[in-house]
PDB file of C-alpha atoms in Angstrom:
ATOM      1  CA  UNK A1458      -0.001  -0.001  -0.001  1.00  0.00           C
ATOM      2  CA  UNK A1459       1.162   3.480  -0.834  1.00  0.00           C
ATOM      3  CA  UNK A1460      -1.193   4.995   1.716  1.00  0.00           C
ATOM      4  CA  UNK A1461      -4.472   4.316   3.486  1.00  0.00           C
ATOM      5  CA  UNK A1462      -6.341   5.436   0.367  1.00  0.00           C
ATOM      6  CA  UNK A1463      -4.107   4.168  -2.438  1.00  0.00           C
ATOM      7  CA  UNK A1464      -3.345   0.472  -2.904  1.00  0.00           C
ATOM      8  CA  UNK A1465      -3.313  -2.177  -5.623  1.00  0.00           C
ATOM      9  CA  UNK A1466      -3.952  -5.925  -5.787  1.00  0.00           C
ATOM     10  CA  UNK A1467      -3.407  -8.279  -8.727  1.00  0.00           C
ATOM     11  CA  UNK A1468      -4.348 -11.805  -9.787  1.00  0.00           C
ATOM     12  CA  UNK A1469      -6.727 -12.734 -12.585  1.00  0.00           C
ATOM     13  CA  UNK A1470      -7.601  -9.057 -12.581  1.00  0.00           C
ATOM     14  CA  UNK A1471      -6.259  -5.745 -11.257  1.00  0.00           C
ATOM     15  CA  UNK A1472      -7.958  -4.029  -8.315  1.00  0.00           C
ATOM     16  CA  UNK A1473      -7.489  -0.551  -6.819  1.00  0.00           C
ATOM     17  CA  UNK A1474      -8.300   0.681  -3.309  1.00  0.00           C
ATOM     18  CA  UNK A1475      -9.261   4.365  -3.032  1.00  0.00           C
ATOM     19  CA  UNK A1476      -9.814   4.478   0.711  1.00  0.00           C
ATOM     20  CA  UNK A1477     -13.465   3.456   0.529  1.00  0.00           C
ATOM     21  CA  UNK A1478     -13.890   0.592  -1.928  1.00  0.00           C
ATOM     22  CA  UNK A1479     -11.949  -1.850  -4.070  1.00  0.00           C
ATOM     23  CA  UNK A1480     -12.681  -1.379  -7.776  1.00  0.00           C
ATOM     24  CA  UNK A1481     -11.658  -3.522 -10.729  1.00  0.00           C
ATOM     25  CA  UNK A1482      -9.650  -1.978 -13.561  1.00  0.00           C
ATOM     26  CA  UNK A1483     -12.105  -1.793 -16.447  1.00  0.00           C
ATOM     27  CA  UNK A1484      -9.689  -2.601 -19.250  1.00  0.00           C
ATOM     28  CA  UNK A1485      -6.706  -4.615 -17.945  1.00  0.00           C
ATOM     29  CA  UNK A1486      -3.732  -4.727 -20.328  1.00  0.00           C
ATOM     30  CA  UNK A1487      -3.388  -8.515 -20.335  1.00  0.00           C
ATOM     31  CA  UNK A1488      -5.306 -11.753 -19.888  1.00  0.00           C
ATOM     32  CA  UNK A1489      -2.328 -13.298 -18.113  1.00  0.00           C
ATOM     33  CA  UNK A1490      -2.542 -13.943 -14.400  1.00  0.00           C
ATOM     34  CA  UNK A1491      -0.462 -11.452 -12.443  1.00  0.00           C
ATOM     35  CA  UNK A1492       1.297 -12.690  -9.321  1.00  0.00           C
ATOM     36  CA  UNK A1493       2.871  -9.590  -7.798  1.00  0.00           C
ATOM     37  CA  UNK A1494       2.621  -5.808  -7.796  1.00  0.00           C
ATOM     38  CA  UNK A1495       5.017  -3.147  -6.485  1.00  0.00           C
ATOM     39  CA  UNK A1496       4.313   0.569  -6.439  1.00  0.00           C
ATOM     40  CA  UNK A1497       7.021   3.230  -6.314  1.00  0.00           C
ATOM     41  CA  UNK A1498       4.697   6.237  -6.295  1.00  0.00           C
ATOM     42  CA  UNK A1499       1.041   6.882  -7.060  1.00  0.00           C
ATOM     43  CA  UNK A1500       1.937   7.246 -10.741  1.00  0.00           C
ATOM     44  CA  UNK A1501       4.650   4.603 -11.094  1.00  0.00           C
ATOM     45  CA  UNK A1502       4.188   0.899 -10.439  1.00  0.00           C
ATOM     46  CA  UNK A1503       4.823  -2.567 -11.844  1.00  0.00           C
ATOM     47  CA  UNK A1504       3.053  -5.930 -11.959  1.00  0.00           C
ATOM     48  CA  UNK A1505       4.408  -9.276 -13.197  1.00  0.00           C
ATOM     49  CA  UNK A1506       2.892 -12.627 -14.026  1.00  0.00           C
ATOM     50  CA  UNK A1507       2.484 -15.629 -16.307  1.00  0.00           C
ATOM     51  CA  UNK A1508       4.563 -16.061 -19.464  1.00  0.00           C
ATOM     52  CA  UNK A1509       6.959 -13.251 -18.525  1.00  0.00           C
ATOM     53  CA  UNK A1510       4.183 -10.654 -18.503  1.00  0.00           C
ATOM     54  CA  UNK A1511       5.232  -7.219 -17.211  1.00  0.00           C
ATOM     55  CA  UNK A1512       2.753  -4.354 -16.845  1.00  0.00           C
ATOM     56  CA  UNK A1513       3.433  -0.733 -15.906  1.00  0.00           C
ATOM     57  CA  UNK A1514       1.196   1.855 -14.205  1.00  0.00           C
ATOM     58  CA  UNK A1515       1.876   5.467 -15.215  1.00  0.00           C
ATOM     59  CA  UNK A1516      -0.741   7.138 -13.060  1.00  0.00           C
ATOM     60  CA  UNK A1517      -3.457   6.942 -15.693  1.00  0.00           C
ATOM     61  CA  UNK A1518      -3.502   3.380 -17.035  1.00  0.00           C
ATOM     62  CA  UNK A1519      -1.817  -0.015 -16.979  1.00  0.00           C
ATOM     63  CA  UNK A1520       0.073  -1.142 -20.110  1.00  0.00           C
ATOM     64  CA  UNK A1521       2.275  -4.137 -20.860  1.00  0.00           C
ATOM     65  CA  UNK A1522       5.942  -3.567 -21.733  1.00  0.00           C
ATOM     66  CA  UNK A1523       8.548  -5.688 -23.490  1.00  0.00           C
ATOM     67  CA  UNK A1524       9.787  -8.602 -21.437  1.00  0.00           C
ATOM     68  CA  UNK A1525      13.057 -10.471 -22.034  1.00  0.00           C
ATOM     69  CA  UNK A1526      11.605 -13.787 -20.818  1.00  0.00           C
ATOM     70  CA  UNK A1527       8.593 -16.028 -21.231  1.00  0.00           C
ATOM     71  CA  UNK A1528       9.141 -17.697 -17.861  1.00  0.00           C
ATOM     72  CA  UNK A1529       6.473 -17.055 -15.266  1.00  0.00           C
ATOM     73  CA  UNK A1530       7.377 -14.105 -13.064  1.00  0.00           C
ATOM     74  CA  UNK A1531       6.233 -14.508  -9.482  1.00  0.00           C
ATOM     75  CA  UNK A1532       7.509 -11.424  -7.652  1.00  0.00           C
ATOM     76  CA  UNK A1533       8.633  -7.848  -8.272  1.00  0.00           C
ATOM     77  CA  UNK A1534      10.336  -5.329  -5.969  1.00  0.00           C
ATOM     78  CA  UNK A1535      11.333  -1.747  -6.690  1.00  0.00           C
ATOM     79  CA  UNK A1536      13.887   0.425  -4.898  1.00  0.00           C
ATOM     80  CA  UNK A1537      13.193   3.538  -7.021  1.00  0.00           C
ATOM     81  CA  UNK A1538      11.725   4.620 -10.336  1.00  0.00           C
ATOM     82  CA  UNK A1539      14.882   3.502 -12.139  1.00  0.00           C
ATOM     83  CA  UNK A1540      15.858   0.401 -10.172  1.00  0.00           C
ATOM     84  CA  UNK A1541      13.889  -2.768  -9.625  1.00  0.00           C
ATOM     85  CA  UNK A1542      13.938  -6.548  -9.818  1.00  0.00           C
ATOM     86  CA  UNK A1543      11.617  -9.393 -10.793  1.00  0.00           C
ATOM     87  CA  UNK A1544      12.099 -13.123 -10.209  1.00  0.00           C
ATOM     88  CA  UNK A1545      10.366 -16.280 -11.302  1.00  0.00           C
ATOM     89  CA  UNK A1546      10.478 -19.818 -12.600  1.00  0.00           C
ATOM     90  CA  UNK A1547      13.716 -21.600 -13.505  1.00  0.00           C
ATOM     91  CA  UNK A1548      15.621 -19.068 -11.412  1.00  0.00           C
ATOM     92  CA  UNK A1549      14.972 -16.211 -13.831  1.00  0.00           C
ATOM     93  CA  UNK A1550      16.000 -12.760 -12.549  1.00  0.00           C
ATOM     94  CA  UNK A1551      15.183  -9.522 -14.368  1.00  0.00           C
ATOM     95  CA  UNK A1552      16.469  -6.017 -13.687  1.00  0.00           C
ATOM     96  CA  UNK A1553      14.853  -2.639 -14.421  1.00  0.00           C
ATOM     97  CA  UNK A1554      17.328   0.223 -15.005  1.00  0.00           C
ATOM     98  CA  UNK A1555      14.835   2.974 -15.745  1.00  0.00           C
ATOM     99  CA  UNK A1556      14.736   2.261 -19.470  1.00  0.00           C
ATOM    100  CA  UNK A1557      14.175  -1.454 -19.955  1.00  0.00           C
ATOM    101  CA  UNK A1558      13.908  -4.846 -18.276  1.00  0.00           C
ATOM    102  CA  UNK A1559      16.896  -7.120 -18.948  1.00  0.00           C
ATOM    103  CA  UNK A1560      17.862 -10.619 -17.866  1.00  0.00           C
ATOM    104  CA  UNK A1561      20.405 -10.748 -15.047  1.00  0.00           C
ATOM    105  CA  UNK A1562      22.793 -13.585 -14.275  1.00  0.00           C
ATOM    106  CA  UNK A1563      21.210 -16.066 -11.893  1.00  0.00           C
ATOM    107  CA  UNK A1564      23.126 -18.602  -9.796  1.00  0.00           C
ATOM    108  CA  UNK A1565      20.199 -21.038  -9.644  1.00  0.00           C
ATOM    109  CA  UNK A1566      17.627 -22.790 -11.790  1.00  0.00           C
ATOM    110  CA  UNK A1567      15.302 -23.341  -8.830  1.00  0.00           C
ATOM    111  CA  UNK A1568      12.004 -21.486  -9.019  1.00  0.00           C
ATOM    112  CA  UNK A1569      12.095 -18.182  -7.170  1.00  0.00           C
ATOM    113  CA  UNK A1570       8.910 -17.052  -5.445  1.00  0.00           C
ATOM    114  CA  UNK A1571       9.707 -13.855  -3.567  1.00  0.00           C
ATOM    115  CA  UNK A1572      12.133 -10.943  -3.517  1.00  0.00           C
ATOM    116  CA  UNK A1573      12.806  -8.163  -1.013  1.00  0.00           C
ATOM    117  CA  UNK A1574      15.185  -5.231  -1.462  1.00  0.00           C
ATOM    118  CA  UNK A1575      16.457  -3.002   1.331  1.00  0.00           C
ATOM    119  CA  UNK A1576      18.446  -0.766  -1.046  1.00  0.00           C
ATOM    120  CA  UNK A1577      19.991  -0.755  -4.506  1.00  0.00           C
ATOM    121  CA  UNK A1578      22.935  -2.646  -2.992  1.00  0.00           C
ATOM    122  CA  UNK A1579      21.164  -5.155  -0.763  1.00  0.00           C
ATOM    123  CA  UNK A1580      18.416  -7.648  -1.431  1.00  0.00           C
ATOM    124  CA  UNK A1581      17.192 -11.212  -1.051  1.00  0.00           C
ATOM    125  CA  UNK A1582      15.262 -13.741  -3.124  1.00  0.00           C
ATOM    126  CA  UNK A1583      13.908 -17.111  -1.985  1.00  0.00           C
ATOM    127  CA  UNK A1584      12.398 -20.154  -3.647  1.00  0.00           C
ATOM    128  CA  UNK A1585      12.321 -23.911  -4.102  1.00  0.00           C
ATOM    129  CA  UNK A1586      14.537 -26.359  -2.197  1.00  0.00           C
ATOM    130  CA  UNK A1587      15.307 -23.748   0.440  1.00  0.00           C
ATOM    131  CA  UNK A1588      17.016 -21.512  -2.106  1.00  0.00           C
ATOM    132  CA  UNK A1589      18.234 -18.192  -0.710  1.00  0.00           C
ATOM    133  CA  UNK A1590      19.926 -15.664  -2.986  1.00  0.00           C
ATOM    134  CA  UNK A1591      21.583 -12.406  -1.996  1.00  0.00           C
ATOM    135  CA  UNK A1592      22.224  -9.245  -4.006  1.00  0.00           C
ATOM    136  CA  UNK A1593      25.277  -7.230  -2.921  1.00  0.00           C
ATOM    137  CA  UNK A1594      25.078  -4.447  -5.468  1.00  0.00           C
ATOM    138  CA  UNK A1595      27.228  -6.336  -7.971  1.00  0.00           C
ATOM    139  CA  UNK A1596      25.886  -9.869  -8.351  1.00  0.00           C
ATOM    140  CA  UNK A1597      23.274 -12.328  -7.152  1.00  0.00           C
ATOM    141  CA  UNK A1598      24.875 -15.242  -5.303  1.00  0.00           C
ATOM    142  CA  UNK A1599      23.559 -18.294  -3.502  1.00  0.00           C
ATOM    143  CA  UNK A1600      23.765 -17.721   0.223  1.00  0.00           C
ATOM    144  CA  UNK A1601      26.282 -20.294   1.533  1.00  0.00           C
ATOM    145  CA  UNK A1602      24.429 -23.212   3.078  1.00  0.00           C
ATOM    146  CA  UNK A1603      27.325 -24.146   5.345  1.00  0.00           C
ATOM    147  CA  UNK A1604      26.759 -20.931   7.299  1.00  0.00           C
ATOM    148  CA  UNK A1605      23.025 -21.510   7.565  1.00  0.00           C
ATOM    149  CA  UNK A1606      22.138 -25.086   8.579  1.00  0.00           C
ATOM    150  CA  UNK A1607      18.525 -25.017   7.403  1.00  0.00           C
ATOM    151  CA  UNK A1608      16.385 -27.598   5.615  1.00  0.00           C
ATOM    152  CA  UNK A1609      15.901 -27.803   1.853  1.00  0.00           C
ATOM    153  CA  UNK A1610      12.237 -26.829   2.059  1.00  0.00           C
ATOM    154  CA  UNK A1611      10.381 -24.398  -0.162  1.00  0.00           C
ATOM    155  CA  UNK A1612      10.435 -20.750   0.855  1.00  0.00           C
ATOM    156  CA  UNK A1613       7.463 -18.810  -0.480  1.00  0.00           C
ATOM    157  CA  UNK A1614       7.988 -15.318   0.890  1.00  0.00           C
ATOM    158  CA  UNK A1615      10.713 -13.023   2.226  1.00  0.00           C
ATOM    159  CA  UNK A1616      10.373  -9.649   3.904  1.00  0.00           C
ATOM    160  CA  UNK A1617      13.129  -7.396   5.232  1.00  0.00           C
ATOM    161  CA  UNK A1618      12.587  -4.804   7.967  1.00  0.00           C
ATOM    162  CA  UNK A1619      16.105  -3.468   7.467  1.00  0.00           C
ATOM    163  CA  UNK A1620      19.451  -4.887   6.258  1.00  0.00           C
ATOM    164  CA  UNK A1621      19.975  -6.630   9.619  1.00  0.00           C
ATOM    165  CA  UNK A1622      16.484  -7.962  10.272  1.00  0.00           C
ATOM    166  CA  UNK A1623      14.188 -10.001   8.062  1.00  0.00           C
ATOM    167  CA  UNK A1624      12.022 -13.103   7.740  1.00  0.00           C
ATOM    168  CA  UNK A1625      11.400 -15.864   5.208  1.00  0.00           C
ATOM    169  CA  UNK A1626       8.532 -18.354   5.386  1.00  0.00           C
ATOM    170  CA  UNK A1627       7.334 -21.499   3.654  1.00  0.00           C
ATOM    171  CA  UNK A1628       7.655 -25.004   5.046  1.00  0.00           C
ATOM    172  CA  UNK A1629       9.606 -23.323   7.840  1.00  0.00           C
ATOM    173  CA  UNK A1630      10.193 -19.880   9.373  1.00  0.00           C
ATOM    174  CA  UNK A1631      13.632 -18.311   9.061  1.00  0.00           C
ATOM    175  CA  UNK A1632      14.970 -15.193  10.751  1.00  0.00           C
ATOM    176  CA  UNK A1633      17.827 -13.039   9.417  1.00  0.00           C
ATOM    177  CA  UNK A1634      19.829 -11.351  12.163  1.00  0.00           C
ATOM    178  CA  UNK A1635      22.478  -9.648  10.078  1.00  0.00           C
ATOM    179  CA  UNK A1636      24.873 -12.582   9.623  1.00  0.00           C
ATOM    180  CA  UNK A1637      22.884 -15.822   9.355  1.00  0.00           C
ATOM    181  CA  UNK A1638      19.426 -17.192   8.679  1.00  0.00           C
ATOM    182  CA  UNK A1639      18.159 -19.412  11.499  1.00  0.00           C
ATOM    183  CA  UNK A1640      15.040 -21.523  11.906  1.00  0.00           C
ATOM    184  CA  UNK A1641      12.691 -20.456  14.677  1.00  0.00           C
ATOM    185  CA  UNK A1642       9.992 -22.318  16.573  1.00  0.00           C
ATOM    186  CA  UNK A1643       6.349 -22.008  15.658  1.00  0.00           C
ATOM    187  CA  UNK A1644       3.222 -23.462  17.285  1.00  0.00           C
ATOM    188  CA  UNK A1645       1.930 -25.346  14.222  1.00  0.00           C
ATOM    189  CA  UNK A1646       3.715 -26.872  11.233  1.00  0.00           C
ATOM    190  CA  UNK A1647       1.651 -25.535   8.345  1.00  0.00           C
ATOM    191  CA  UNK A1648       2.750 -24.118   5.016  1.00  0.00           C
ATOM    192  CA  UNK A1649       3.073 -20.345   5.147  1.00  0.00           C
ATOM    193  CA  UNK A1650       2.763 -18.397   1.891  1.00  0.00           C
ATOM    194  CA  UNK A1651       3.334 -14.779   2.822  1.00  0.00           C
ATOM    195  CA  UNK A1652       4.988 -12.704   5.532  1.00  0.00           C
ATOM    196  CA  UNK A1653       4.974  -8.963   6.198  1.00  0.00           C
ATOM    197  CA  UNK A1654       6.466  -6.819   8.958  1.00  0.00           C
ATOM    198  CA  UNK A1655       5.716  -3.274  10.056  1.00  0.00           C
ATOM    199  CA  UNK A1656       8.571  -3.225  12.596  1.00  0.00           C
ATOM    200  CA  UNK A1657      11.113  -5.583  14.128  1.00  0.00           C
ATOM    201  CA  UNK A1658       8.570  -6.460  16.819  1.00  0.00           C
ATOM    202  CA  UNK A1659       5.382  -6.615  14.770  1.00  0.00           C
ATOM    203  CA  UNK A1660       4.610  -8.880  11.837  1.00  0.00           C
ATOM    204  CA  UNK A1661       2.176 -11.350  10.321  1.00  0.00           C
ATOM    205  CA  UNK A1662       2.420 -14.565   8.310  1.00  0.00           C
ATOM    206  CA  UNK A1663      -0.427 -16.398   6.583  1.00  0.00           C
ATOM    207  CA  UNK A1664      -0.836 -19.801   4.962  1.00  0.00           C
ATOM    208  CA  UNK A1665      -2.729 -23.034   4.499  1.00  0.00           C
ATOM    209  CA  UNK A1666      -5.809 -24.038   6.496  1.00  0.00           C
ATOM    210  CA  UNK A1667      -6.493 -20.395   7.320  1.00  0.00           C
ATOM    211  CA  UNK A1668      -3.287 -20.113   9.314  1.00  0.00           C
ATOM    212  CA  UNK A1669      -2.600 -16.599  10.590  1.00  0.00           C
ATOM    213  CA  UNK A1670       0.428 -16.035  12.788  1.00  0.00           C
ATOM    214  CA  UNK A1671       1.630 -12.933  14.631  1.00  0.00           C
ATOM    215  CA  UNK A1672       5.183 -11.955  15.580  1.00  0.00           C
ATOM    216  CA  UNK A1673       5.409  -9.798  18.718  1.00  0.00           C
ATOM    217  CA  UNK A1674       9.180  -9.483  18.866  1.00  0.00           C
ATOM    218  CA  UNK A1675       9.589 -12.603  20.985  1.00  0.00           C
ATOM    219  CA  UNK A1676       7.621 -15.438  19.395  1.00  0.00           C
ATOM    220  CA  UNK A1677       5.273 -16.387  16.566  1.00  0.00           C
ATOM    221  CA  UNK A1678       1.780 -17.027  17.937  1.00  0.00           C
ATOM    222  CA  UNK A1679      -1.179 -18.385  15.981  1.00  0.00           C
ATOM    223  CA  UNK A1680      -4.108 -15.987  15.686  1.00  0.00           C
ATOM    224  CA  UNK A1681      -7.728 -16.950  15.140  1.00  0.00           C
ATOM    225  CA  UNK A1682      -8.946 -16.723  11.535  1.00  0.00           C
ATOM    226  CA  UNK A1683     -12.431 -16.427  10.028  1.00  0.00           C
ATOM    227  CA  UNK A1684     -12.557 -19.826   8.276  1.00  0.00           C
ATOM    228  CA  UNK A1685     -10.548 -22.752   6.983  1.00  0.00           C
ATOM    229  CA  UNK A1686      -9.540 -21.640   3.492  1.00  0.00           C
ATOM    230  CA  UNK A1687      -5.960 -21.110   2.381  1.00  0.00           C
ATOM    231  CA  UNK A1688      -4.626 -17.626   2.898  1.00  0.00           C
ATOM    232  CA  UNK A1689      -2.004 -16.388   0.476  1.00  0.00           C
ATOM    233  CA  UNK A1690      -0.312 -13.108  -0.366  1.00  0.00           C
TER     234      UNK A1690
END
């Protein structure tokens, strides 16, 4: 969300929140399913999806732009109007430089499901088989597994509060403390599909069987949900 009265959601359609109601975009630019949206400002935003689809919001309308891949793109993150990243299937990584999207070197062919940037020089991407990639401003590299003894389970979502604090969720919950990712305890072992933090001591994760979990700075605690459907991002 950009603000309490300006937010976007994507999927089989594109929806906008104006502070009162969600409304569907009347003439979406593509029939492809979109998996992720990231807004820089109220008149600059991006959405990505199936078959390498990339769509741009210019403040007036959404329009598709040239994409260098036909792999499904599952997540997009922007650091500014002229710097952003998208990731997806087969380890594909794309970079936006303000003029065009280009393919970046990727150290993996595992599917990537989520990306989080703290700056133009620091970012993370996660995916299948416990894959964790790090961007250092020069290259994407696989985070060394010998320094993080975690399981090879799918990671669906990553969120950074700052360069020294972040979380990744999926078949497990991982915490980044500035030097290593470590697994943390949780009350129920259920697949988690999305995580978001507002501060180092306040965050939420959601997943299968209506799982909703809250982080209070000390522990993840399951919260009561309205039903038993899957909850995703």
